[in-house]
Coordinates of C-alpha atoms in Angstrom, one line a residue:
M13 CA -141.6 23.6 139.6
S14 CA -137.9 23.9 139.8
V15 CA -136.2 26.2 142.2
P16 CA -136.1 29.8 140.8
T17 CA -132.8 31.6 140.3
E18 CA -131.7 34.4 142.7
E19 CA -132.7 37.1 140.2
M20 CA -136.3 36.1 140.0
K21 CA -139.0 37.8 142.1
L22 CA -141.7 35.4 143.4
E23 CA -144.4 35.1 145.9
I24 CA -144.2 32.2 148.5
V25 CA -147.7 30.8 148.8
H26 CA -149.0 28.4 151.4
A27 CA -150.3 25.5 149.4
A28 CA -153.2 24.5 151.7
T29 CA -154.7 27.9 152.3
G30 CA -153.6 29.8 149.2
K31 CA -152.4 32.7 151.4
T32 CA -149.1 34.5 150.8
L33 CA -146.0 34.7 153.1
A34 CA -145.7 38.4 154.1
T35 CA -145.2 40.8 157.0
K36 CA -148.2 41.7 159.1
A37 CA -150.6 44.4 157.7
A38 CA -149.2 46.6 160.4
P39 CA -145.5 45.4 160.6
S40 CA -144.2 44.7 164.1
A41 CA -140.8 45.5 165.5
D42 CA -140.0 41.8 165.8
G43 CA -140.3 41.3 162.0
A44 CA -142.8 38.5 162.5
L45 CA -144.1 36.8 159.3
V46 CA -147.6 35.6 158.6
V47 CA -149.6 34.3 155.7
R48 CA -152.5 36.5 154.6
D49 CA -154.7 37.5 151.7
F50 CA -154.0 40.4 149.3
P51 CA -157.3 41.5 147.8
D52 CA -157.5 43.2 144.4
G53 CA -157.0 46.9 144.6
G54 CA -155.0 46.7 147.8
P55 CA -151.2 46.5 148.4
S56 CA -149.2 44.1 146.3
P57 CA -148.1 40.8 147.9
D58 CA -144.6 40.6 149.3
Q59 CA -142.0 39.3 146.8
W60 CA -138.9 37.3 147.6
Q61 CA -135.7 36.2 145.9
L62 CA -133.6 33.1 146.5
S63 CA -129.9 33.7 146.7
P64 CA -127.7 30.5 146.8
V65 CA -125.3 30.2 149.7
P66 CA -121.7 29.8 148.3
A67 CA -120.0 26.5 149.1
A68 CA -122.9 25.1 151.2
Q69 CA -121.7 21.9 152.7
D70 CA -125.0 19.9 153.0
G71 CA -126.4 20.5 149.5
P72 CA -127.8 23.7 147.8
A73 CA -129.0 26.2 150.5
Y74 CA -130.5 29.6 149.9
V75 CA -130.9 32.9 151.7
I76 CA -134.6 34.0 151.1
R77 CA -134.5 37.8 150.7
N78 CA -137.4 40.3 150.6
A79 CA -137.2 41.8 147.1
V80 CA -138.2 45.3 148.4
G81 CA -136.6 45.8 151.8
G82 CA -133.7 43.5 151.5
K83 CA -134.3 41.8 154.8
V84 CA -134.1 38.0 154.9
L85 CA -136.0 35.0 156.3
D86 CA -134.6 34.4 159.7
N87 CA -134.8 31.7 162.5
P88 CA -134.3 33.6 165.8
A89 CA -134.2 30.3 167.7
A90 CA -136.9 31.7 170.0
A91 CA -139.0 29.6 172.2
N92 CA -142.2 30.2 170.2
R93 CA -140.3 29.1 167.0
G94 CA -141.8 32.0 165.0
V95 CA -139.8 33.0 161.9
R96 CA -139.2 36.6 161.0
Q97 CA -137.6 38.8 158.4
W98 CA -134.4 40.4 159.7
D99 CA -131.2 42.1 158.7
A100 CA -128.9 39.8 156.7
A101 CA -125.8 38.5 158.5
A102 CA -123.1 36.9 156.3
G103 CA -122.7 33.2 157.0
K104 CA -125.4 33.0 159.6
K105 CA -126.8 29.5 159.6
G106 CA -130.2 30.6 160.9
Q107 CA -130.7 32.5 157.7
Q108 CA -130.0 29.6 155.4
W109 CA -132.8 27.4 154.0
Y110 CA -133.1 24.2 152.0
V111 CA -135.9 24.0 149.4
V112 CA -137.0 20.3 149.3
P113 CA -139.5 19.0 146.7
V114 CA -142.5 17.2 148.1
E115 CA -142.3 13.6 146.8
G116 CA -144.9 12.9 144.1
E117 CA -146.5 16.4 144.3
A118 CA -145.3 18.6 141.4
G119 CA -144.6 22.2 142.3
L120 CA -144.8 21.8 146.1
Y121 CA -141.9 22.2 148.5
F122 CA -140.8 22.1 152.1
I123 CA -138.8 25.0 153.3
E124 CA -136.3 23.6 155.8
G125 CA -134.0 25.4 158.2
A126 CA -130.3 24.7 157.8
T127 CA -129.7 24.6 161.6
D128 CA -131.9 21.9 162.8
G129 CA -134.1 20.6 159.9
A130 CA -137.3 22.1 161.2
V131 CA -139.7 23.3 158.4
L132 CA -142.0 26.2 157.8
D133 CA -145.5 25.6 159.2
L134 CA -148.5 27.6 160.4
D135 CA -149.2 28.3 164.0
D136 CA -153.0 28.2 163.5
P137 CA -153.9 27.2 159.9
G138 CA -157.5 28.3 160.0
A139 CA -157.0 31.8 161.4
D140 CA -156.5 35.1 159.6
D141 CA -152.9 36.5 159.5
T142 CA -151.6 33.2 160.8
R143 CA -148.1 33.3 162.2
V144 CA -145.5 31.3 160.4
V145 CA -143.5 29.0 162.7
L146 CA -140.9 26.2 162.6
R147 CA -142.0 22.7 163.4
E148 CA -140.6 19.2 163.1
Y149 CA -140.9 17.8 159.6
D150 CA -144.1 15.7 159.1
D151 CA -144.5 14.2 155.7
S152 CA -148.3 14.0 156.1
A153 CA -148.8 17.6 157.3
E154 CA -150.5 19.6 154.5
S155 CA -149.7 22.8 156.4
Q156 CA -146.0 22.3 155.7
R157 CA -146.2 22.6 151.9
W158 CA -145.4 25.7 149.9
R159 CA -145.5 26.9 146.3
F160 CA -143.3 29.4 144.5
V161 CA -145.3 31.8 142.2
P162 CA -143.1 34.0 140.0
A163 CA -144.1 37.6 139.6
E164 CA -145.6 38.7 136.3
P165 CA -142.8 38.9 133.6
E166 CA -141.5 42.3 132.7
R167 CA -141.9 42.6 128.9
T168 CA -140.9 45.3 126.4
S169 CA -141.8 45.9 122.8
D170 CA -139.4 46.8 120.1
L171 CA -140.6 49.5 117.7
A172 CA -141.6 48.1 114.3
L173 CA -139.2 48.7 111.5
H174 CA -141.1 49.5 108.3
W175 CA -140.0 48.5 104.8
A176 CA -141.1 49.9 101.5
P177 CA -141.6 47.4 98.6
L178 CA -139.7 48.2 95.4
S179 CA -140.6 47.0 91.9
H180 CA -138.0 46.6 89.2
W181 CA -138.2 46.8 85.4
N182 CA -137.5 43.1 85.1
G183 CA -140.2 42.1 87.5
R184 CA -137.9 41.4 90.4
R185 CA -139.2 42.5 93.8
S186 CA -137.2 43.8 96.8
W187 CA -137.6 46.4 99.5
R188 CA -135.8 49.1 101.3
L189 CA -136.0 50.4 104.9
D190 CA -138.1 53.5 105.3
R191 CA -136.2 56.4 106.8
S192 CA -137.3 57.1 110.3
A193 CA -136.0 59.3 113.2
A194 CA -136.5 56.3 115.5
L195 CA -133.7 54.4 113.8
R196 CA -130.0 54.7 113.9
P197 CA -127.2 52.4 112.7
V198 CA -124.9 51.0 115.4
P199 CA -122.2 48.3 115.4
D200 CA -123.8 46.2 118.1
A201 CA -127.5 46.5 117.7
T202 CA -130.4 45.1 119.6
P203 CA -132.1 42.4 117.4
S204 CA -135.0 43.7 115.5
F205 CA -137.2 42.3 112.7
S206 CA -138.9 44.1 109.9
D207 CA -142.6 44.3 109.5
V208 CA -144.3 41.3 107.9
L209 CA -144.4 41.1 104.1
L210 CA -146.3 38.7 101.8
V211 CA -143.5 37.6 99.4
L212 CA -145.0 34.6 97.6
K213 CA -148.7 33.8 96.7
R214 CA -148.1 30.1 96.9
F215 CA -147.8 27.4 99.5
G216 CA -150.7 28.8 101.4
S217 CA -153.9 27.2 102.8
D218 CA -156.2 29.4 100.7
Q219 CA -157.6 28.1 97.4
D220 CA -155.6 30.7 95.3
A221 CA -152.4 29.8 97.1
G222 CA -152.5 26.1 96.4
R223 CA -154.9 25.0 99.3
W224 CA -152.1 23.2 101.1
E225 CA -153.3 20.9 103.9
I226 CA -151.1 19.0 106.3
D227 CA -151.9 15.3 106.0
G228 CA -148.9 13.8 107.8
A229 CA -146.3 14.9 110.3
N230 CA -145.4 18.6 110.4
P231 CA -141.7 19.4 111.1
S232 CA -140.6 21.1 114.2
P233 CA -140.0 24.9 113.9
G234 CA -136.4 24.3 114.9
G235 CA -135.8 22.3 111.7
Q236 CA -132.8 20.3 113.0
P237 CA -131.5 17.1 111.4
G238 CA -133.5 14.3 112.6
W239 CA -137.0 15.8 112.2
W240 CA -139.4 14.5 109.6
A241 CA -142.3 15.9 107.6
G242 CA -145.3 14.2 106.1
L243 CA -147.4 14.8 102.9
G244 CA -148.8 18.3 102.8
A245 CA -146.1 19.8 105.0
R246 CA -144.1 22.9 104.1
F247 CA -140.8 23.8 105.6
L248 CA -137.4 25.5 104.9
A249 CA -134.3 23.7 103.7
D250 CA -131.1 24.5 101.8
T251 CA -131.8 22.5 98.7
T252 CA -128.8 23.8 96.6
G253 CA -125.9 24.0 99.1
T254 CA -125.7 27.8 98.9
G255 CA -126.1 28.3 102.7
R256 CA -129.5 29.9 102.5
A257 CA -132.9 28.2 102.9
D258 CA -135.4 27.6 100.2
I259 CA -139.1 26.7 100.4
V260 CA -139.9 23.0 100.3
G261 CA -143.4 21.4 100.1
L262 CA -144.5 17.8 99.9
K263 CA -147.3 17.4 97.3
P264 CA -149.0 14.0 97.1
A265 CA -149.4 14.3 93.3
K266 CA -145.9 15.8 92.4
G267 CA -143.5 14.8 95.2
T268 CA -141.1 17.3 96.6
V269 CA -141.6 20.8 95.1
T270 CA -139.6 24.0 95.8
S271 CA -139.4 27.7 95.4
F272 CA -135.7 28.8 95.4
G273 CA -134.7 31.7 97.6
K274 CA -133.3 34.7 95.8
G275 CA -131.1 35.8 98.7
D276 CA -133.0 39.0 99.4
G277 CA -135.8 37.5 101.4
T278 CA -138.0 36.7 98.4
F279 CA -138.5 33.5 96.5
D280 CA -139.0 32.5 92.9
D281 CA -142.6 32.6 91.7
A282 CA -142.2 29.3 89.9
E283 CA -142.8 26.1 91.7
R284 CA -140.3 23.5 90.6
V285 CA -140.4 19.7 91.1
L286 CA -137.4 18.9 93.2
H287 CA -137.8 15.2 93.6
Q288 CA -140.5 12.9 92.2
G289 CA -141.7 10.5 94.9
A290 CA -143.1 7.0 94.6
P291 CA -146.0 6.6 92.2
S292 CA -148.4 6.2 95.1
P293 CA -146.8 7.8 98.1
S294 CA -148.2 6.7 101.5
P295 CA -149.4 9.2 104.0
A296 CA -147.3 7.3 106.5
D297 CA -144.1 8.2 104.6
L298 CA -141.8 10.7 106.3
W299 CA -139.4 13.0 104.5
T300 CA -136.5 15.3 105.2
V301 CA -133.9 17.3 103.2
V302 CA -130.5 17.2 104.8
D303 CA -126.8 16.7 104.0
T304 CA -126.2 13.1 105.0
T305 CA -122.6 12.7 103.9
G306 CA -121.0 16.0 105.0
D307 CA -120.1 17.0 101.4
G308 CA -122.1 20.2 101.5
K309 CA -124.8 18.8 99.2
P310 CA -128.3 18.1 100.5
D311 CA -130.1 14.7 100.1
V312 CA -133.8 13.8 100.2
V313 CA -134.3 11.0 102.7
V314 CA -137.6 9.2 103.0
L315 CA -138.8 6.7 105.6
A316 CA -141.0 4.6 103.3
A317 CA -142.9 1.4 103.7
D318 CA -140.0 -0.7 102.5
G319 CA -137.3 1.1 104.5
V320 CA -135.0 4.1 104.1
R321 CA -134.7 5.7 100.6
V322 CA -132.2 8.4 99.6
S323 CA -132.0 10.6 96.6
S324 CA -128.7 12.6 96.2
H325 CA -128.3 16.1 94.8
D326 CA -127.0 15.8 91.2
D327 CA -125.2 18.3 89.0
A328 CA -128.5 19.4 87.4
G329 CA -129.8 20.6 90.7
T330 CA -132.4 17.8 91.1
F331 CA -132.5 14.7 93.2
A332 CA -132.1 11.3 91.7
P333 CA -133.2 8.6 91.4
T334 CA -137.0 9.1 91.2
G335 CA -138.5 7.6 94.3
G336 CA -135.1 7.3 95.9
K337 CA -132.6 4.5 96.2
Q338 CA -133.3 2.0 98.9
V339 CA -130.3 2.1 101.2
L340 CA -131.7 0.2 104.2
K341 CA -134.5 -2.4 104.6
A342 CA -135.4 -1.1 108.1
F343 CA -136.9 1.9 109.9
G344 CA -139.9 1.8 107.5
H345 CA -143.6 1.7 108.4
G346 CA -144.3 -1.5 106.4
P347 CA -144.0 -4.9 108.1
Q348 CA -141.1 -5.8 105.8
A349 CA -139.1 -2.9 107.2
G350 CA -139.9 -3.3 110.9
G351 CA -143.3 -1.7 111.3
W352 CA -142.1 1.6 112.6
L353 CA -144.9 4.0 113.4
A354 CA -144.6 7.8 113.7
D355 CA -146.7 8.0 116.9
K356 CA -144.7 5.3 118.7
H357 CA -141.2 5.0 117.3
P358 CA -139.0 8.2 117.1
R359 CA -136.3 8.0 114.5
F360 CA -133.3 10.4 114.1
L361 CA -130.7 11.2 111.5
A362 CA -127.6 12.2 113.5
D363 CA -123.8 11.9 113.5
T364 CA -123.5 9.5 116.4
T365 CA -119.7 8.9 116.1
G366 CA -118.4 12.3 115.2
D367 CA -117.2 11.4 111.7
G368 CA -119.3 14.0 109.9
R369 CA -121.8 11.5 108.4
L370 CA -125.3 11.1 109.6
D371 CA -126.4 7.7 111.0
I372 CA -129.9 6.4 111.6
V373 CA -131.1 5.8 115.2
G374 CA -134.5 4.6 116.1
F375 CA -136.5 3.8 119.3
H376 CA -138.7 0.8 118.6
D377 CA -140.8 -1.4 121.0
D378 CA -137.9 -3.4 122.3
G379 CA -135.3 -0.7 122.5
V380 CA -132.7 1.3 120.4
W381 CA -131.6 0.3 116.9
V382 CA -128.7 1.9 115.0
S383 CA -127.4 1.9 111.5
L384 CA -124.0 3.5 111.0
Q385 CA -123.0 5.1 107.7
D386 CA -119.5 4.3 106.4
E387 CA -117.0 6.3 104.4
E388 CA -118.6 5.2 101.1
G389 CA -122.0 6.5 102.2
K390 CA -123.5 3.1 102.8
F391 CA -125.7 2.3 105.8
A392 CA -124.9 -0.9 107.6
P393 CA -127.7 -3.4 108.0
I394 CA -129.2 -3.4 111.5
A395 CA -128.2 -6.2 113.9
D396 CA -130.4 -9.0 114.9
E397 CA -131.0 -7.4 118.3
P398 CA -131.3 -3.8 119.5
V399 CA -128.1 -2.1 120.6
L400 CA -129.8 -1.2 123.9
R401 CA -132.9 -2.8 125.4
A402 CA -134.1 0.4 126.9
F403 CA -135.9 3.6 125.9
G404 CA -138.5 1.5 124.0
H405 CA -142.3 1.5 123.8
D406 CA -142.9 -1.9 125.5
E407 CA -142.9 -2.2 129.2
A408 CA -139.9 -4.5 129.1
A409 CA -137.9 -1.7 127.5
G410 CA -139.2 1.0 129.8
G411 CA -142.6 1.9 128.6
W412 CA -141.6 5.0 126.8
L413 CA -144.5 6.9 125.1
A414 CA -143.9 9.3 122.2
D415 CA -146.4 11.9 123.5
K416 CA -145.1 11.9 127.1
H417 CA -141.4 10.9 127.1
P418 CA -139.2 12.8 124.7
R419 CA -135.9 11.2 123.7
F420 CA -132.8 12.9 122.2
L421 CA -129.3 12.3 121.0
A422 CA -126.7 14.7 122.4
D423 CA -123.0 14.7 123.4
T424 CA -123.2 15.1 127.2
T425 CA -119.5 14.4 127.9
G426 CA -117.7 16.3 125.1
D427 CA -116.1 13.2 123.6
G428 CA -117.7 13.8 120.1
R429 CA -120.1 10.9 120.4
L430 CA -123.8 11.2 121.0
D431 CA -125.4 9.8 124.1
I432 CA -129.1 9.1 124.7
I433 CA -131.1 11.5 126.9
G434 CA -134.7 10.5 127.8
F435 CA -137.3 12.2 129.9
H436 CA -139.5 9.6 131.7
D437 CA -142.2 9.9 134.4
D438 CA -139.7 10.1 137.2
G439 CA -137.1 12.3 135.5
V440 CA -134.1 12.2 133.2
W441 CA -132.2 9.0 132.2
V442 CA -128.9 9.0 130.2
S443 CA -127.1 6.2 128.3
L444 CA -123.5 7.1 127.5
Q445 CA -121.8 5.9 124.3
D446 CA -118.2 4.7 124.7
E447 CA -115.3 4.8 122.1
E448 CA -116.4 1.4 120.7
G449 CA -119.9 2.7 119.9
T450 CA -121.6 0.7 122.7
F451 CA -124.4 2.3 124.7
A452 CA -124.2 1.7 128.4
D453 CA -127.2 0.8 130.5
P454 CA -129.2 4.0 131.2
L455 CA -128.6 5.8 134.5
Y456 CA -131.2 7.8 136.4
I457 CA -129.5 11.2 136.9
L458 CA -132.2 13.8 137.6
D459 CA -135.5 13.7 139.4
D460 CA -137.2 16.5 137.3
F461 CA -138.5 17.2 133.8
G462 CA -140.8 14.2 134.1
T463 CA -144.6 13.8 134.2
E464 CA -144.5 13.3 138.0
R465 CA -143.0 16.8 138.3
G466 CA -145.7 18.4 136.1
W467 CA -144.2 17.9 132.7
S468 CA -147.3 16.1 131.4
S469 CA -146.8 16.0 127.7
V470 CA -144.2 16.6 124.9
E471 CA -146.3 19.3 123.1
E472 CA -147.3 21.3 126.2
Y473 CA -143.9 21.2 127.9
P474 CA -141.1 21.1 125.2
R475 CA -137.6 20.1 126.5
F476 CA -134.3 20.3 124.6
P477 CA -130.7 19.3 125.3
V478 CA -128.6 22.3 124.1
R479 CA -125.5 24.3 125.0
T480 CA -126.4 27.6 126.5
T481 CA -122.8 28.8 127.0
D482 CA -120.0 29.0 124.4
G483 CA -117.9 25.9 124.8
G484 CA -119.8 24.6 127.7
A485 CA -121.4 21.2 128.3
V486 CA -124.9 20.3 127.0
D487 CA -127.6 21.6 129.3
I488 CA -131.3 20.8 129.5
V489 CA -133.7 23.6 128.7
G490 CA -137.5 23.2 129.2
F491 CA -140.6 25.2 128.9
G492 CA -142.3 24.3 132.2
P493 CA -145.5 25.2 134.0
Q494 CA -144.0 28.3 135.5
G495 CA -141.6 29.3 132.7
V496 CA -138.2 28.4 131.3
V497 CA -136.2 25.9 133.3
L498 CA -132.5 25.2 133.0
S499 CA -130.4 22.3 134.3
R500 CA -126.7 22.9 133.7
G501 CA -124.7 20.0 132.3
R502 CA -121.6 18.9 134.3
G503 CA -119.9 17.5 131.2
D504 CA -119.9 13.9 132.5
G505 CA -123.4 12.8 131.6
T506 CA -125.0 14.3 134.7
F507 CA -126.8 17.6 135.3
E508 CA -127.2 20.1 138.1
P509 CA -130.5 20.5 139.9
P510 CA -132.8 22.5 137.6
K511 CA -133.6 26.2 138.1
L512 CA -136.3 28.4 136.9
V513 CA -134.4 31.0 134.9
L514 CA -137.2 33.0 133.2
N515 CA -140.7 33.6 134.4
D516 CA -142.2 33.6 130.9
F517 CA -143.2 31.3 128.1
G518 CA -144.9 28.9 130.6
L519 CA -148.4 27.8 131.2
A520 CA -148.6 30.3 134.1
Q521 CA -148.0 33.1 131.6
G522 CA -150.7 31.9 129.2
W523 CA -148.5 29.9 126.8
T524 CA -150.2 26.8 125.5
S525 CA -149.3 24.3 122.8
G526 CA -152.7 24.7 121.1
K527 CA -152.1 28.4 120.3
H528 CA -148.4 29.1 120.5
L529 CA -145.0 27.9 119.3
R530 CA -141.9 28.0 121.6
L531 CA -138.4 27.0 120.6
L532 CA -134.7 27.8 121.0
A533 CA -132.8 29.5 118.2
D534 CA -129.7 31.8 117.9
V535 CA -131.4 35.0 116.8
T536 CA -128.3 37.2 117.4
G537 CA -125.6 35.1 115.8
D538 CA -123.5 35.0 118.9
G539 CA -123.5 31.2 119.1
N540 CA -125.9 31.0 122.1
P541 CA -129.5 30.0 121.8
D542 CA -132.2 32.5 122.5
V543 CA -135.8 31.8 123.6
V544 CA -138.3 32.5 120.8
G545 CA -142.1 32.3 121.2
F546 CA -144.9 32.9 118.7
G547 CA -147.5 34.3 121.1
D548 CA -150.8 36.1 121.0
E549 CA -149.4 39.6 120.0
G550 CA -146.6 38.4 117.7
V551 CA -143.0 37.0 118.1
W552 CA -141.3 37.4 121.5
V553 CA -137.6 36.9 122.0
S554 CA -135.7 36.5 125.2
H555 CA -132.0 37.0 124.5
S556 CA -129.4 34.8 126.0
R557 CA -126.8 36.4 128.3
G558 CA -124.3 33.7 127.4
D559 CA -124.1 32.2 130.9
G560 CA -127.3 30.1 131.0
R561 CA -129.5 33.1 131.9
F562 CA -131.9 35.0 129.7
E563 CA -133.2 38.6 129.4
Q564 CA -136.8 39.4 129.9
A565 CA -138.9 38.9 126.7
Q566 CA -139.1 41.5 124.1
L567 CA -141.8 41.7 121.4
V568 CA -139.7 41.9 118.2
C569 CA -142.4 41.3 115.5
R570 CA -146.0 42.3 115.5
G571 CA -147.0 39.5 113.3
F572 CA -147.2 35.6 113.1
G573 CA -149.3 35.7 116.3
Y574 CA -152.5 34.1 117.4
N575 CA -154.6 37.3 117.8
E576 CA -156.3 38.6 114.7
N577 CA -154.4 41.9 114.8
A578 CA -151.2 39.8 114.7
G579 CA -152.3 37.8 111.7
G580 CA -154.6 35.1 113.3
W581 CA -152.0 32.3 112.9
R582 CA -153.0 28.8 113.9
V583 CA -150.7 26.0 115.0
D584 CA -152.5 23.3 113.0
R585 CA -152.8 25.3 109.7
H586 CA -149.9 27.8 109.5
P587 CA -146.4 26.5 109.9
R588 CA -143.8 29.0 111.0
F589 CA -140.0 28.7 111.0
L590 CA -136.8 30.5 111.8
A591 CA -134.3 30.1 109.0
D592 CA -131.6 32.1 107.2
I593 CA -133.1 32.9 103.8
T594 CA -130.5 35.5 102.8
G595 CA -127.2 33.8 103.7
D596 CA -126.2 36.5 106.1
G597 CA -125.9 34.2 109.0
R598 CA -129.0 35.5 110.8
V599 CA -132.3 33.6 111.1
D600 CA -135.4 35.3 109.6
I601 CA -139.0 34.5 110.3
V602 CA -140.9 32.7 107.6
G603 CA -144.6 31.7 107.9
F604 CA -147.0 29.8 105.6
G605 CA -150.3 31.6 106.0
G606 CA -153.6 31.5 104.0
P607 CA -152.6 33.7 101.1
G608 CA -149.0 32.4 100.8
V609 CA -145.6 32.9 102.3
Y610 CA -144.8 35.7 104.7
V611 CA -141.4 37.0 105.8
A612 CA -140.0 39.2 108.5
R613 CA -136.3 40.0 108.0
N614 CA -133.8 39.8 110.8
L615 CA -132.0 43.2 111.1
F616 CA -129.5 42.3 113.9
R617 CA -126.3 44.5 113.9
R618 CA -127.9 46.8 111.3
F619 CA -130.4 49.0 113.1
R620 CA -131.9 49.4 116.5
T621 CA -134.6 51.6 118.0
R622 CA -134.0 54.4 120.4

């Protein structure tokens, strides 16, 4: 686990005994500290906070402060080497501590004194209320290992905002907000979502709603350029260039079908064929709808057996030609196009050079392959060799596995060009792109976020490169075992040591990939990503503070959740997304349930509860 921030309350637990660092049951005048049990029904365990020492010379040091009394962990330099909690003294070296990860043991730390390098240990590990002492560092000593356990998260619930459906003479449907004494309009409102409404009896998994089943890849709820969908998938995309999202589904018999958004949170009842696919589409084909040229018009892009196919948006509102125009004989799943497999070879559509056009980047067995798009919209043939013999599936290229080692493209230096960020077993690797479009040999820049630190899979522990501050560098945000972890970018391709910034949305708080969705999205429209989770009770949001920190989670919608009273939504059957379906600049919640499409409107800056 990464080191928690100074705001987070946590228990410090002795790894070998499972007992908690605390004062004695009957506190003594010398402030002696012990490890002891805290049985259920008794007093709560002591909680501590880590405050960084400003301008520490020998690396990041912390003052470890009792969250209740304010006293700090202190080395009195006494002969018995017992540690204590004592009044804080500014700049006192004996009250400063280093938190050092145990090599190869995720979530375990040595707590080392800044004065002489001695570490926290137990005087008599087998006894009750054992005194905590300082001893010389011993790498093999199990009694010198500690865990940080964040306190239970403080969660709040927003009152549900209720909407009344309205029927119009022409058959159009809309709704209005019910009057309530609990609501008041304010200029700067707390984000709230409406109650969940069934707006379209199509695109659902039930028989009457089309009996949609996901046969291929399902797109990420984030819906960013570079993701792909397989046959049977449903997602949201702007298919008309209006700035609001429509419903898109991939039907094996028809191709790409859509239901256009009306701009009020509802969709057309009619299901239109947007793009006719190949006569016999393969389940291995991958699709996306995205503006590849930067002209404001979306395109349908397919990774087919024979390579990349593109259908452009025409004046009639459809995509031509049928089956797509082959623009590149590469990146396809057939042997003639390179034998790219969805479960081994990630592929991205991304503007790598900053010219406004999307290029194609793929990670194959032997490394990284790139096809740039020119001013005429043509994709250059790939070279005879990869642009970088790294980040590939084969051992010679690093042994990167799609289910364990996520790879991304992000501008880590602010020069407008995308670099490669990869999360391997030992941590984070970065390959910088220079002005000539050449990717440098990857550098190992951070010993966290890898499987050796507990981040065992892509699904269970999502990680993202994203800016958490307006105008700041790209940071790394991950949903780790203990909660949300942040590593601030320095703007030069490197990152600061990660910190646990939110004790929620992690495995320790009950979030699992088999039941829940977690992602980052700007819910408030302030330009900073918020943490969004589809949990048991509904949708939780932790709002960004704009400085890389997040508020405690708030339940903003009592729907789209795993529990039956929250809709009984399942990850493998019911896709859910955050997308702007009204064009007002705020993301709404859209889910594809059994009976059809459900929507909860985003009401930010319109109403709040009191």
